[in-house]
Tab-separated table of C-alpha atoms in Angstrom:
chain	number	residue	atom	x	y	z
A	1	ARG	CA	-130.776	-108.593	-61.311
A	2	VAL	CA	-129.324	-105.127	-61.471
A	3	CYS	CA	-126.917	-104.519	-64.289
A	4	LYS	CA	-123.947	-102.701	-62.732
A	5	LYS	CA	-123.225	-100.799	-65.948
A	6	HIS	CA	-126.359	-98.756	-65.197
A	7	LEU	CA	-125.097	-97.544	-61.828
A	8	MET	CA	-121.737	-95.816	-62.014
A	9	PRO	CA	-121.756	-94.293	-65.531
A	10	THR	CA	-124.785	-92.228	-64.602
A	11	PHE	CA	-123.399	-90.717	-61.395
A	12	GLY	CA	-119.668	-91.552	-61.434
A	13	LYS	CA	-118.316	-88.161	-62.573
A	14	MET	CA	-121.356	-86.068	-61.755
A	15	LEU	CA	-121.069	-83.358	-59.130
A	16	MET	CA	-123.593	-83.737	-56.360
A	17	THR	CA	-124.905	-80.262	-57.107
A	18	GLU	CA	-125.859	-81.487	-60.609
A	19	LEU	CA	-128.085	-84.231	-59.264
A	20	ASN	CA	-131.768	-83.529	-59.824
A	21	SER	CA	-135.044	-85.437	-60.121
A	22	GLY	CA	-134.838	-85.524	-63.922
A	23	VAL	CA	-131.447	-87.238	-63.867
A	24	VAL	CA	-132.732	-89.793	-61.365
A	25	TRP	CA	-135.908	-90.424	-63.404
A	26	ASP	CA	-133.878	-90.969	-66.581
A	27	TRP	CA	-131.656	-93.418	-64.696
A	28	LEU	CA	-134.577	-95.340	-63.185
A	29	ARG	CA	-136.306	-95.709	-66.549
A	30	ARG	CA	-133.340	-97.768	-67.785
A	31	PHE	CA	-134.237	-100.589	-65.430
A	32	SER	CA	-136.790	-103.262	-66.164
A	33	CYS	CA	-137.480	-104.603	-62.702
A	34	GLN	CA	-140.060	-104.521	-59.962
A	35	ARG	CA	-140.600	-101.451	-57.809
A	36	LYS	CA	-139.268	-103.269	-54.737
A	37	THR	CA	-135.984	-103.828	-56.571
A	38	LEU	CA	-135.905	-100.163	-57.568
A	39	ARG	CA	-136.431	-99.153	-53.924
A	40	ASN	CA	-133.453	-101.331	-53.031
A	41	ILE	CA	-131.402	-99.752	-55.826
A	42	LEU	CA	-132.291	-96.273	-54.541
A	43	THR	CA	-131.208	-97.029	-50.950
A	44	PRO	CA	-127.501	-96.140	-51.386
A	45	LEU	CA	-128.403	-93.064	-53.447
A	46	ARG	CA	-130.768	-91.919	-50.687
A	47	ALA	CA	-127.907	-92.259	-48.185
A	48	VAL	CA	-125.620	-90.144	-50.386
A	49	VAL	CA	-128.327	-87.511	-50.876
A	50	SER	CA	-128.956	-87.437	-47.131
A	51	GLU	CA	-125.275	-86.771	-46.464
A	52	GLY	CA	-125.286	-84.081	-49.153
A	53	LEU	CA	-128.221	-82.342	-47.441
A	54	ILE	CA	-126.632	-82.627	-43.988
A	55	TYR	CA	-123.300	-81.175	-45.115
A	56	GLY	CA	-124.835	-78.467	-47.284
A	57	TYR	CA	-123.780	-79.763	-50.699
A	58	LEU	CA	-127.450	-79.922	-51.675
A	59	GLU	CA	-130.096	-77.330	-50.949
A	60	HIS	CA	-133.027	-79.541	-51.998
A	61	ASP	CA	-133.652	-83.277	-51.953
A	62	PRO	CA	-133.595	-84.448	-55.612
A	63	LEU	CA	-135.343	-87.664	-54.582
A	64	ARG	CA	-138.278	-85.883	-52.967
A	65	PHE	CA	-140.505	-86.206	-56.006
A	66	ILE	CA	-139.391	-89.676	-57.055
A	67	LYS	CA	-142.548	-91.762	-56.751
A	68	LEU	CA	-141.978	-95.256	-58.083
A	69	THR	CA	-145.709	-95.770	-58.522
A	70	ARG	CA	-145.396	-93.506	-61.565
A	71	LEU	CA	-143.285	-96.121	-63.298
A	72	GLN	CA	-144.909	-98.928	-65.238
A	73	HIS	CA	-145.316	-102.076	-63.158
A	74	VAL	CA	-143.040	-104.923	-64.240
A	75	LYS	CA	-144.199	-108.472	-63.558
A	76	SER	CA	-141.663	-110.633	-61.758
A	77	THR	CA	-140.053	-113.454	-63.699
A	78	TYR	CA	-138.746	-115.068	-60.511
A	79	VAL	CA	-139.384	-118.795	-60.439
A	80	VAL	CA	-139.591	-120.513	-57.068
A	81	ASN	CA	-137.121	-123.370	-56.942
A	82	PRO	CA	-137.977	-125.362	-53.804
A	83	PHE	CA	-136.106	-128.346	-52.457
A	84	ASN	CA	-136.787	-131.545	-54.348
A	85	GLN	CA	-137.796	-134.738	-52.491
A	86	GLN	CA	-134.226	-136.057	-52.427
A	87	GLU	CA	-132.914	-132.812	-50.908
A	88	ILE	CA	-135.723	-132.796	-48.330
A	89	GLU	CA	-134.921	-136.368	-47.313
A	90	ALA	CA	-131.195	-135.550	-47.064
A	91	LEU	CA	-131.891	-132.605	-44.729
A	92	LEU	CA	-134.395	-134.506	-42.613
A	93	SER	CA	-132.047	-137.489	-42.295
A	94	VAL	CA	-129.504	-135.384	-40.375
A	95	ALA	CA	-131.930	-133.189	-38.405
A	96	GLU	CA	-132.665	-134.189	-34.838
A	97	ALA	CA	-135.808	-134.301	-32.686
A	98	GLN	CA	-137.875	-131.108	-32.713
A	99	VAL	CA	-135.754	-129.481	-35.420
A	100	LYS	CA	-136.659	-132.397	-37.689
A	101	ASN	CA	-140.354	-131.919	-36.848
A	102	LEU	CA	-140.105	-128.184	-37.517
A	103	PHE	CA	-138.409	-128.706	-40.896
A	104	ARG	CA	-140.854	-131.435	-41.882
A	105	PHE	CA	-143.787	-129.172	-41.033
A	106	ALA	CA	-142.265	-126.304	-43.033
A	107	PHE	CA	-141.454	-128.473	-46.060
A	108	TYR	CA	-144.851	-130.105	-46.298
A	109	THR	CA	-146.976	-127.024	-45.608
A	110	GLY	CA	-144.940	-124.528	-47.637
A	111	VAL	CA	-145.089	-121.768	-45.020
A	112	ARG	CA	-142.369	-119.142	-44.949
A	113	ILE	CA	-139.984	-119.257	-41.990
A	114	SER	CA	-141.417	-116.008	-40.595
A	115	GLU	CA	-144.943	-117.452	-40.909
A	116	LEU	CA	-143.859	-120.674	-39.219
A	117	MET	CA	-142.577	-118.643	-36.286
A	118	GLY	CA	-145.892	-116.758	-36.188
A	119	LEU	CA	-148.089	-119.855	-36.004
A	120	ARG	CA	-150.010	-120.567	-32.811
A	121	TRP	CA	-151.647	-123.822	-31.751
A	122	LYS	CA	-155.051	-122.229	-32.300
A	123	ASP	CA	-154.115	-121.709	-35.982
A	124	ILE	CA	-154.007	-125.455	-36.543
A	125	LYS	CA	-157.350	-127.121	-37.233
A	126	TRP	CA	-156.377	-130.724	-36.585
A	127	GLU	CA	-159.742	-132.227	-37.523
A	128	GLU	CA	-159.861	-130.493	-40.906
A	129	GLY	CA	-156.140	-130.866	-41.585
A	130	VAL	CA	-155.615	-127.135	-42.192
A	131	ILE	CA	-153.500	-124.334	-40.824
A	132	CYS	CA	-154.499	-120.691	-40.898
A	133	VAL	CA	-151.524	-118.518	-41.837
A	134	LYS	CA	-152.236	-114.954	-40.698
A	135	ARG	CA	-149.137	-113.608	-38.961
A	136	ALA	CA	-145.358	-113.663	-39.171
A	137	VAL	CA	-142.468	-112.917	-36.861
A	138	VAL	CA	-140.024	-110.413	-38.357
A	139	ASN	CA	-137.049	-109.142	-36.352
A	140	GLY	CA	-138.632	-110.566	-33.209
A	141	GLN	CA	-141.891	-108.669	-33.772
A	142	ILE	CA	-145.248	-110.262	-34.559
A	143	LYS	CA	-146.560	-108.730	-37.776
A	144	ARG	CA	-149.060	-109.423	-40.513
A	145	THR	CA	-147.986	-111.738	-43.285
A	146	LYS	CA	-145.758	-110.446	-46.079
A	147	THR	CA	-148.693	-109.565	-48.321
A	148	ALA	CA	-152.469	-109.541	-47.936
A	149	SER	CA	-152.683	-112.566	-50.235
A	150	SER	CA	-150.339	-114.426	-47.870
A	151	VAL	CA	-153.173	-114.759	-45.352
A	152	ARG	CA	-154.436	-118.184	-46.266
A	153	LEU	CA	-155.559	-121.626	-45.267
A	154	GLY	CA	-153.080	-124.388	-45.967
A	155	ARG	CA	-153.565	-128.144	-46.075
A	156	ILE	CA	-151.621	-130.360	-43.720
A	157	CYS	CA	-150.931	-133.971	-44.633
A	158	PHE	CA	-150.181	-135.674	-41.338
A	159	ASN	CA	-149.050	-138.952	-42.827
A	160	GLN	CA	-145.958	-137.555	-44.588
A	161	HIS	CA	-143.034	-139.874	-43.781
């Protein structure tokens, strides 16, 4: 989670012409979060800097030399909180036909929605009871899985409810 007190006090009264890489680095070092979160935090600032460059308020991009890989890596403390059996049963009890089958498959294999959409019949090894997760559908485009470690074999238990 981003603490909002870190956002506005740093830049709230600062003139755009005063913004430089050092100020941004000092600001980023206050956070204790993953690099992906920092990239998300920087998105609005990048938009402001872009406008400043377009309209001539800035001569140089102060974010040009901001490389998040220079910051110490922070391990995620996120804990996956999946549906419990009662919640799964409640959802499946109101789902109909193929939607019910789709949800059941997703619940009992643990694939992400994008990976589920990327599965092909040839990825399912019926005899061995495994699926091979190697692609995902994101924004209508077939892509690799979210991370390299997401390419995996998963067990299928066909006798689930």
